[in-house]
Amino acid sequence: MDNARPPWARRPLGRLRGRWPSPAQEEPRGWVGTRLPWLSTLAVTVFVLVGSGFAGHNQPDRVPLDPLGRALLVVGAALLLFRHRFPRAVCLGVAASVAVYFAAGYPYGPVFLLVALGTFAAIVAGYRIVAWGAVGGLWLSHLLVAHWLYRWLPPHDGPAPWSQELFIAVLVVAVVAVSELVRVRREQLAKARAERAAAERRRADEERLRIARELHDVLAHSISVINVQAGVGLALLDSDPEQARSALTTIKAASKEALGEVRQVLDTLRARGAAPRAPAPGLDRLPELTEQATGAGLAVSVRTEGSRVALPPGADLAAFRIVQEALTNIVRHSGSRTALVRLGYVPSALEIQVDDDGPATSEAGEPAGGGNGLVGMRERAAALGGTVEAGPRPDGGFRVVARIPLAPAESPPGGAAAGTVAPTAEEES
């Protein structure tokens, strides 16, 4: 029955999911799709065979290279063809073939390159214990053969000098040390790439949050005004056509302004990094904002305390959006037809207070709140190092109090308005 299944259904589950077990399990995840290093393996094989032949001429005390010796060299070199896919098995296999090569008494020389490449591949892949065990076992086996088993193994010329063992030990340590350095360097590069990718994602999230907040502030205010004026127009369409005409005029102006601001935000998305075509709104447009609120049936009084100073662009935009959102909430969720906006210029800060007399109402049978207005205000203020507090007043009504530092605060990449404060559980009132 299994042979009747399609080929993809007979693949291991790990391959169907596009991932492989970690080094702690079977094989490293990175070998999927890795091409076999045919050319480099062929070059190493030729170099080891030719070099070992020449090395044998200068080592008369060793066994001359015969077909068995060449076969062992070819086996060890051929295993390197899979060093990227199965580094653990290749490291052990190369060490075993070289150990047999040394036990047979064949000459030293380029054969150490096979051990170096197998160990390097295993350590870089993360199999450090396997690599250390393989080279350590190779050295111990050579030590055993050269000083205890030489009587029964070729070339029967007595024990090897201890200086030779020291040289082999130094060579093994050097190979392992270089491999460890390369592994550490690769881990550092991978960590740096991961940090850059995380920073890019963070900047993208912050930019997305900023754009969402801008669109919310623009659309919530304008649509609230349009909604109120549409209701007025419908109610007075027959009894007072002139008043209905005035409401339609207000709807047209509010929708035009909203379309302009939305278009500006979308243009920024289409041409990332380009300068905006129009300046960002600030407190200089507060009279226009209060006029729109008046058109929606809300009488707004503005009171300024302290000496007015020029605000940084980020603080100016945040102050305007906080007042705009507070007035929008009053229009949508409060039965009050009056609002008081107080701007207090104190040393190094701007204090904003917006009050209404309430009471809270619902629209179209829906409960008040449920949006992200207060969350957006808090994020704007927090991005500049400020705070926003909102809640019912003891004597009735609702109050929004914001404090925005005028000194530039450190903000995350993505602009002064791009706050990274996590949304709270509170909703609009």
mmCIF file of C-alpha atoms in Angstrom, residues 79-336:
data_model
loop_
_atom_site.group_PDB
_atom_site.id
_atom_site.type_symbol
_atom_site.label_atom_id
_atom_site.label_comp_id
_atom_site.label_asym_id
_atom_site.label_seq_id
_atom_site.Cartn_x
_atom_site.Cartn_y
_atom_site.Cartn_z
ATOM 1 C CA LEU A 79 33.478 11.018 2.632
ATOM 2 C CA LEU A 80 34.225 14.748 2.469
ATOM 3 C CA LEU A 81 31.746 14.983 -0.381
ATOM 4 C CA PHE A 82 28.984 14.843 2.256
ATOM 5 C CA ARG A 83 30.656 17.023 4.890
ATOM 6 C CA HIS A 84 27.968 19.739 4.623
ATOM 7 C CA ARG A 85 25.054 17.323 4.771
ATOM 8 C CA PHE A 86 26.281 14.834 7.359
ATOM 9 C CA PRO A 87 29.176 16.549 9.167
ATOM 10 C CA ARG A 88 28.991 14.338 12.233
ATOM 11 C CA ALA A 89 29.163 11.040 10.322
ATOM 12 C CA VAL A 90 31.816 12.391 7.943
ATOM 13 C CA CYS A 91 34.051 13.518 10.808
ATOM 14 C CA LEU A 92 33.885 10.106 12.468
ATOM 15 C CA GLY A 93 34.328 8.239 9.176
ATOM 16 C CA VAL A 94 37.368 10.272 8.102
ATOM 17 C CA ALA A 95 38.984 9.838 11.529
ATOM 18 C CA ALA A 96 38.406 6.068 11.361
ATOM 19 C CA SER A 97 39.854 5.720 7.836
ATOM 20 C CA VAL A 98 42.934 7.788 8.756
ATOM 21 C CA ALA A 99 43.402 5.759 11.959
ATOM 22 C CA VAL A 100 43.475 2.554 9.866
ATOM 23 C CA TYR A 101 45.850 4.286 7.418
ATOM 24 C CA PHE A 102 48.283 5.116 10.235
ATOM 25 C CA ALA A 103 47.931 1.657 11.810
ATOM 26 C CA ALA A 104 48.941 0.090 8.474
ATOM 27 C CA GLY A 105 52.173 2.121 8.581
ATOM 28 C CA TYR A 106 51.605 4.264 5.507
ATOM 29 C CA PRO A 107 53.492 7.577 5.212
ATOM 30 C CA TYR A 108 52.449 10.814 6.836
ATOM 31 C CA GLY A 109 51.728 13.879 4.763
ATOM 32 C CA PRO A 110 48.632 15.375 3.119
ATOM 33 C CA VAL A 111 46.464 12.787 4.855
ATOM 34 C CA PHE A 112 46.179 15.264 7.742
ATOM 35 C CA LEU A 113 44.200 17.540 5.383
ATOM 36 C CA LEU A 114 41.352 15.007 5.403
ATOM 37 C CA VAL A 115 41.196 15.120 9.194
ATOM 38 C CA ALA A 116 41.321 18.915 9.176
ATOM 39 C CA LEU A 117 38.444 19.276 6.716
ATOM 40 C CA GLY A 118 36.251 16.693 8.462
ATOM 41 C CA THR A 119 36.848 18.277 11.870
ATOM 42 C CA PHE A 120 36.252 21.775 10.510
ATOM 43 C CA ALA A 121 32.899 20.784 8.986
ATOM 44 C CA ALA A 122 31.699 19.160 12.219
ATOM 45 C CA ILE A 123 32.712 22.030 14.509
ATOM 46 C CA VAL A 124 31.241 24.703 12.260
ATOM 47 C CA ALA A 125 27.994 22.710 12.097
ATOM 48 C CA GLY A 126 27.854 22.663 15.894
ATOM 49 C CA TYR A 127 29.012 19.100 16.623
ATOM 50 C CA ARG A 128 31.914 20.130 18.834
ATOM 51 C CA ILE A 129 31.904 17.086 21.105
ATOM 52 C CA VAL A 130 31.864 14.734 18.112
ATOM 53 C CA ALA A 131 34.766 16.589 16.490
ATOM 54 C CA TRP A 132 36.851 16.660 19.654
ATOM 55 C CA GLY A 133 36.115 12.983 20.260
ATOM 56 C CA ALA A 134 37.051 12.046 16.687
ATOM 57 C CA VAL A 135 40.437 13.820 16.641
ATOM 58 C CA GLY A 136 41.141 12.743 20.213
ATOM 59 C CA GLY A 137 40.407 9.134 19.345
ATOM 60 C CA LEU A 138 42.609 9.403 16.255
ATOM 61 C CA TRP A 139 45.513 10.727 18.300
ATOM 62 C CA LEU A 140 45.080 8.062 20.991
ATOM 63 C CA SER A 141 44.916 5.292 18.395
ATOM 64 C CA HIS A 142 48.117 6.580 16.785
ATOM 65 C CA LEU A 143 49.751 6.759 20.216
ATOM 66 C CA LEU A 144 48.730 3.185 20.954
ATOM 67 C CA VAL A 145 49.985 1.897 17.608
ATOM 68 C CA ALA A 146 53.259 3.835 17.632
ATOM 69 C CA HIS A 147 54.316 2.870 21.187
ATOM 70 C CA TRP A 148 52.621 -0.409 22.086
ATOM 71 C CA LEU A 149 51.260 -2.240 19.055
ATOM 72 C CA TYR A 150 54.169 -1.532 16.698
ATOM 73 C CA ARG A 151 55.568 -5.052 17.316
ATOM 74 C CA TRP A 152 52.624 -6.647 15.526
ATOM 75 C CA LEU A 153 52.028 -3.987 12.892
ATOM 76 C CA PRO A 154 54.147 -2.791 9.981
ATOM 77 C CA PRO A 155 56.787 -1.507 9.526
ATOM 78 C CA HIS A 156 58.223 -3.179 12.749
ATOM 79 C CA ASP A 157 60.909 -0.508 13.187
ATOM 80 C CA GLY A 158 60.493 0.255 16.880
ATOM 81 C CA PRO A 159 58.490 2.849 18.760
ATOM 82 C CA ALA A 160 57.979 6.287 17.284
ATOM 83 C CA PRO A 161 59.776 9.250 18.854
ATOM 84 C CA TRP A 162 57.730 11.250 21.338
ATOM 85 C CA SER A 163 58.537 14.442 19.454
ATOM 86 C CA GLN A 164 56.438 13.065 16.609
ATOM 87 C CA GLU A 165 53.482 12.621 18.963
ATOM 88 C CA LEU A 166 53.918 16.179 20.203
ATOM 89 C CA PHE A 167 53.873 17.449 16.622
ATOM 90 C CA ILE A 168 50.667 15.546 15.872
ATOM 91 C CA ALA A 169 49.056 16.826 19.077
ATOM 92 C CA VAL A 170 49.965 20.433 18.204
ATOM 93 C CA LEU A 171 48.574 19.948 14.702
ATOM 94 C CA VAL A 172 45.297 18.565 16.076
ATOM 95 C CA VAL A 173 44.933 21.462 18.529
ATOM 96 C CA ALA A 174 45.647 23.971 15.770
ATOM 97 C CA VAL A 175 43.001 22.447 13.503
ATOM 98 C CA VAL A 176 40.419 22.454 16.290
ATOM 99 C CA ALA A 177 41.307 26.008 17.348
ATOM 100 C CA VAL A 178 40.925 27.388 13.814
ATOM 101 C CA SER A 179 37.622 25.563 13.425
ATOM 102 C CA GLU A 180 36.361 26.992 16.714
ATOM 103 C CA LEU A 181 37.335 30.516 15.663
ATOM 104 C CA VAL A 182 35.458 30.137 12.387
ATOM 105 C CA ARG A 183 32.431 28.736 14.220
ATOM 106 C CA VAL A 184 32.383 31.658 16.677
ATOM 107 C CA ARG A 185 32.761 34.150 13.836
ATOM 108 C CA ARG A 186 29.863 32.577 11.923
ATOM 109 C CA GLU A 187 27.691 32.642 15.030
ATOM 110 C CA GLN A 188 28.492 36.322 15.513
ATOM 111 C CA LEU A 189 27.597 37.084 11.902
ATOM 112 C CA ALA A 190 24.367 35.103 12.183
ATOM 113 C CA LYS A 191 23.481 36.944 15.395
ATOM 114 C CA ALA A 192 24.212 40.295 13.755
ATOM 115 C CA ARG A 193 21.999 39.374 10.786
ATOM 116 C CA ALA A 194 19.215 38.289 13.136
ATOM 117 C CA GLU A 195 19.486 41.555 15.083
ATOM 118 C CA ARG A 196 19.352 43.596 11.872
ATOM 119 C CA ALA A 197 16.318 41.635 10.713
ATOM 120 C CA ALA A 198 14.634 42.154 14.099
ATOM 121 C CA ALA A 199 15.409 45.870 13.933
ATOM 122 C CA GLU A 200 13.911 46.057 10.446
ATOM 123 C CA ARG A 201 10.762 44.288 11.645
ATOM 124 C CA ARG A 202 10.592 46.586 14.660
ATOM 125 C CA ARG A 203 10.905 49.680 12.478
ATOM 126 C CA ALA A 204 8.235 48.316 10.139
ATOM 127 C CA ASP A 205 5.918 47.662 13.090
ATOM 128 C CA GLU A 206 6.510 51.155 14.452
ATOM 129 C CA GLU A 207 5.844 52.714 11.052
ATOM 130 C CA ARG A 208 2.691 50.635 10.668
ATOM 131 C CA LEU A 209 1.558 51.752 14.123
ATOM 132 C CA ARG A 210 2.229 55.396 13.280
ATOM 133 C CA ILE A 211 0.283 55.189 10.027
ATOM 134 C CA ALA A 212 -2.604 53.378 11.708
ATOM 135 C CA ARG A 213 -2.710 56.042 14.395
ATOM 136 C CA GLU A 214 -2.694 58.867 11.840
ATOM 137 C CA LEU A 215 -5.483 57.273 9.821
ATOM 138 C CA HIS A 216 -7.518 56.635 12.958
ATOM 139 C CA ASP A 217 -7.193 60.236 14.136
ATOM 140 C CA VAL A 218 -8.056 61.689 10.725
ATOM 141 C CA LEU A 219 -10.950 59.384 9.920
ATOM 142 C CA ALA A 220 -12.468 59.221 13.411
ATOM 143 C CA HIS A 221 -12.717 63.001 13.687
ATOM 144 C CA SER A 222 -13.904 63.676 10.152
ATOM 145 C CA ILE A 223 -16.415 60.836 10.028
ATOM 146 C CA SER A 224 -17.819 61.861 13.416
ATOM 147 C CA VAL A 225 -18.422 65.369 12.080
ATOM 148 C CA ILE A 226 -19.951 63.968 8.897
ATOM 149 C CA ASN A 227 -22.170 61.624 10.892
ATOM 150 C CA VAL A 228 -23.524 64.417 13.103
ATOM 151 C CA GLN A 229 -24.084 66.790 10.200
ATOM 152 C CA ALA A 230 -25.757 64.071 8.142
ATOM 153 C CA GLY A 231 -28.191 63.509 11.013
ATOM 154 C CA VAL A 232 -28.891 67.248 11.212
ATOM 155 C CA GLY A 233 -29.405 67.453 7.461
ATOM 156 C CA LEU A 234 -31.842 64.551 7.424
ATOM 157 C CA ALA A 235 -33.810 65.976 10.343
ATOM 158 C CA LEU A 236 -34.099 69.483 8.810
ATOM 159 C CA LEU A 237 -34.325 68.555 5.145
ATOM 160 C CA ASP A 238 -38.060 69.352 4.973
ATOM 161 C CA SER A 239 -38.558 71.880 7.761
ATOM 162 C CA ASP A 240 -35.406 74.022 7.328
ATOM 163 C CA PRO A 241 -33.744 73.509 3.936
ATOM 164 C CA GLU A 242 -31.183 76.284 4.538
ATOM 165 C CA GLN A 243 -29.918 74.645 7.708
ATOM 166 C CA ALA A 244 -29.803 71.312 5.896
ATOM 167 C CA ARG A 245 -27.772 72.979 3.125
ATOM 168 C CA SER A 246 -25.356 74.293 5.744
ATOM 169 C CA ALA A 247 -24.977 70.775 7.169
ATOM 170 C CA LEU A 248 -24.236 69.398 3.698
ATOM 171 C CA THR A 249 -21.646 72.144 3.186
ATOM 172 C CA THR A 250 -19.951 71.133 6.423
ATOM 173 C CA ILE A 251 -20.001 67.486 5.312
ATOM 174 C CA LYS A 252 -18.353 68.417 2.024
ATOM 175 C CA ALA A 253 -15.610 70.444 3.737
ATOM 176 C CA ALA A 254 -14.912 67.737 6.339
ATOM 177 C CA SER A 255 -14.786 64.968 3.751
ATOM 178 C CA LYS A 256 -12.477 67.012 1.513
ATOM 179 C CA GLU A 257 -10.099 67.632 4.385
ATOM 180 C CA ALA A 258 -10.157 63.970 5.401
ATOM 181 C CA LEU A 259 -9.457 62.863 1.838
ATOM 182 C CA GLY A 260 -6.509 65.263 1.673
ATOM 183 C CA GLU A 261 -4.939 63.983 4.880
ATOM 184 C CA VAL A 262 -5.521 60.341 3.961
ATOM 185 C CA ARG A 263 -3.971 60.961 0.546
ATOM 186 C CA GLN A 264 -0.921 62.499 2.236
ATOM 187 C CA VAL A 265 -0.481 59.414 4.437
ATOM 188 C CA LEU A 266 -0.866 57.076 1.445
ATOM 189 C CA ASP A 267 1.599 59.121 -0.610
ATOM 190 C CA THR A 268 4.122 58.596 2.164
ATOM 191 C CA LEU A 269 3.581 54.844 1.838
ATOM 192 C CA ARG A 270 4.007 54.877 -1.931
ATOM 193 C CA ALA A 271 7.179 57.015 -1.856
ATOM 194 C CA ARG A 272 8.978 55.948 1.292
ATOM 195 C CA GLY A 273 11.456 58.548 2.470
ATOM 196 C CA ALA A 274 10.033 61.333 0.280
ATOM 197 C CA ALA A 275 9.238 64.663 1.887
ATOM 198 C CA PRO A 276 5.520 65.230 2.571
ATOM 199 C CA ARG A 277 3.734 67.601 0.219
ATOM 200 C CA ALA A 278 1.992 69.426 3.060
ATOM 201 C CA PRO A 279 3.164 70.270 6.586
ATOM 202 C CA ALA A 280 1.929 68.112 9.420
ATOM 203 C CA PRO A 281 -0.970 69.660 11.327
ATOM 204 C CA GLY A 282 -0.210 71.456 14.577
ATOM 205 C CA LEU A 283 -1.818 73.746 17.149
ATOM 206 C CA ASP A 284 -1.878 76.568 14.590
ATOM 207 C CA ARG A 285 -4.850 74.694 13.075
ATOM 208 C CA LEU A 286 -6.701 74.612 16.382
ATOM 209 C CA PRO A 287 -9.173 77.353 15.255
ATOM 210 C CA GLU A 288 -10.033 75.227 12.233
ATOM 211 C CA LEU A 289 -10.539 72.227 14.490
ATOM 212 C CA THR A 290 -12.844 74.120 16.835
ATOM 213 C CA GLU A 291 -14.814 75.427 13.844
ATOM 214 C CA GLN A 292 -15.382 71.869 12.657
ATOM 215 C CA ALA A 293 -16.511 70.882 16.133
ATOM 216 C CA THR A 294 -18.889 73.842 16.194
ATOM 217 C CA GLY A 295 -20.322 72.652 12.917
ATOM 218 C CA ALA A 296 -20.994 69.310 14.606
ATOM 219 C CA GLY A 297 -22.930 71.054 17.372
ATOM 220 C CA LEU A 298 -20.138 71.277 19.964
ATOM 221 C CA ALA A 299 -19.198 74.727 21.285
ATOM 222 C CA VAL A 300 -15.473 74.697 22.064
ATOM 223 C CA SER A 301 -13.702 77.253 24.240
ATOM 224 C CA VAL A 302 -9.925 77.479 24.097
ATOM 225 C CA ARG A 303 -7.931 78.970 26.960
ATOM 226 C CA THR A 304 -4.169 79.482 26.846
ATOM 227 C CA GLU A 305 -2.097 79.873 29.987
ATOM 228 C CA GLY A 306 1.549 80.878 30.087
ATOM 229 C CA SER A 307 3.751 82.269 27.355
ATOM 230 C CA ARG A 308 3.220 80.448 24.113
ATOM 231 C CA VAL A 309 6.409 79.008 22.605
ATOM 232 C CA ALA A 310 7.213 77.300 19.336
ATOM 233 C CA LEU A 311 6.796 73.549 19.669
ATOM 234 C CA PRO A 312 8.989 70.887 18.083
ATOM 235 C CA PRO A 313 7.228 69.307 15.076
ATOM 236 C CA GLY A 314 6.612 66.007 16.852
ATOM 237 C CA ALA A 315 5.184 67.675 19.960
ATOM 238 C CA ASP A 316 3.058 70.045 17.842
ATOM 239 C CA LEU A 317 1.532 67.154 15.888
ATOM 240 C CA ALA A 318 0.939 65.090 19.036
ATOM 241 C CA ALA A 319 -0.762 68.024 20.792
ATOM 242 C CA PHE A 320 -3.053 68.638 17.822
ATOM 243 C CA ARG A 321 -4.003 64.962 17.511
ATOM 244 C CA ILE A 322 -4.686 64.644 21.252
ATOM 245 C CA VAL A 323 -7.045 67.645 21.191
ATOM 246 C CA GLN A 324 -8.645 66.369 17.992
ATOM 247 C CA GLU A 325 -9.256 62.914 19.445
ATOM 248 C CA ALA A 326 -10.601 64.335 22.712
ATOM 249 C CA LEU A 327 -13.101 66.517 20.845
ATOM 250 C CA THR A 328 -14.046 63.590 18.612
ATOM 251 C CA ASN A 329 -14.811 61.497 21.685
ATOM 252 C CA ILE A 330 -17.043 64.262 23.057
ATOM 253 C CA VAL A 331 -18.948 64.505 19.779
ATOM 254 C CA ARG A 332 -19.412 60.750 19.576
ATOM 255 C CA HIS A 333 -19.882 59.688 23.169
ATOM 256 C CA SER A 334 -20.967 62.650 25.280
ATOM 257 C CA GLY A 335 -24.291 64.375 25.675
ATOM 258 C CA SER A 336 -22.501 67.663 26.403
#
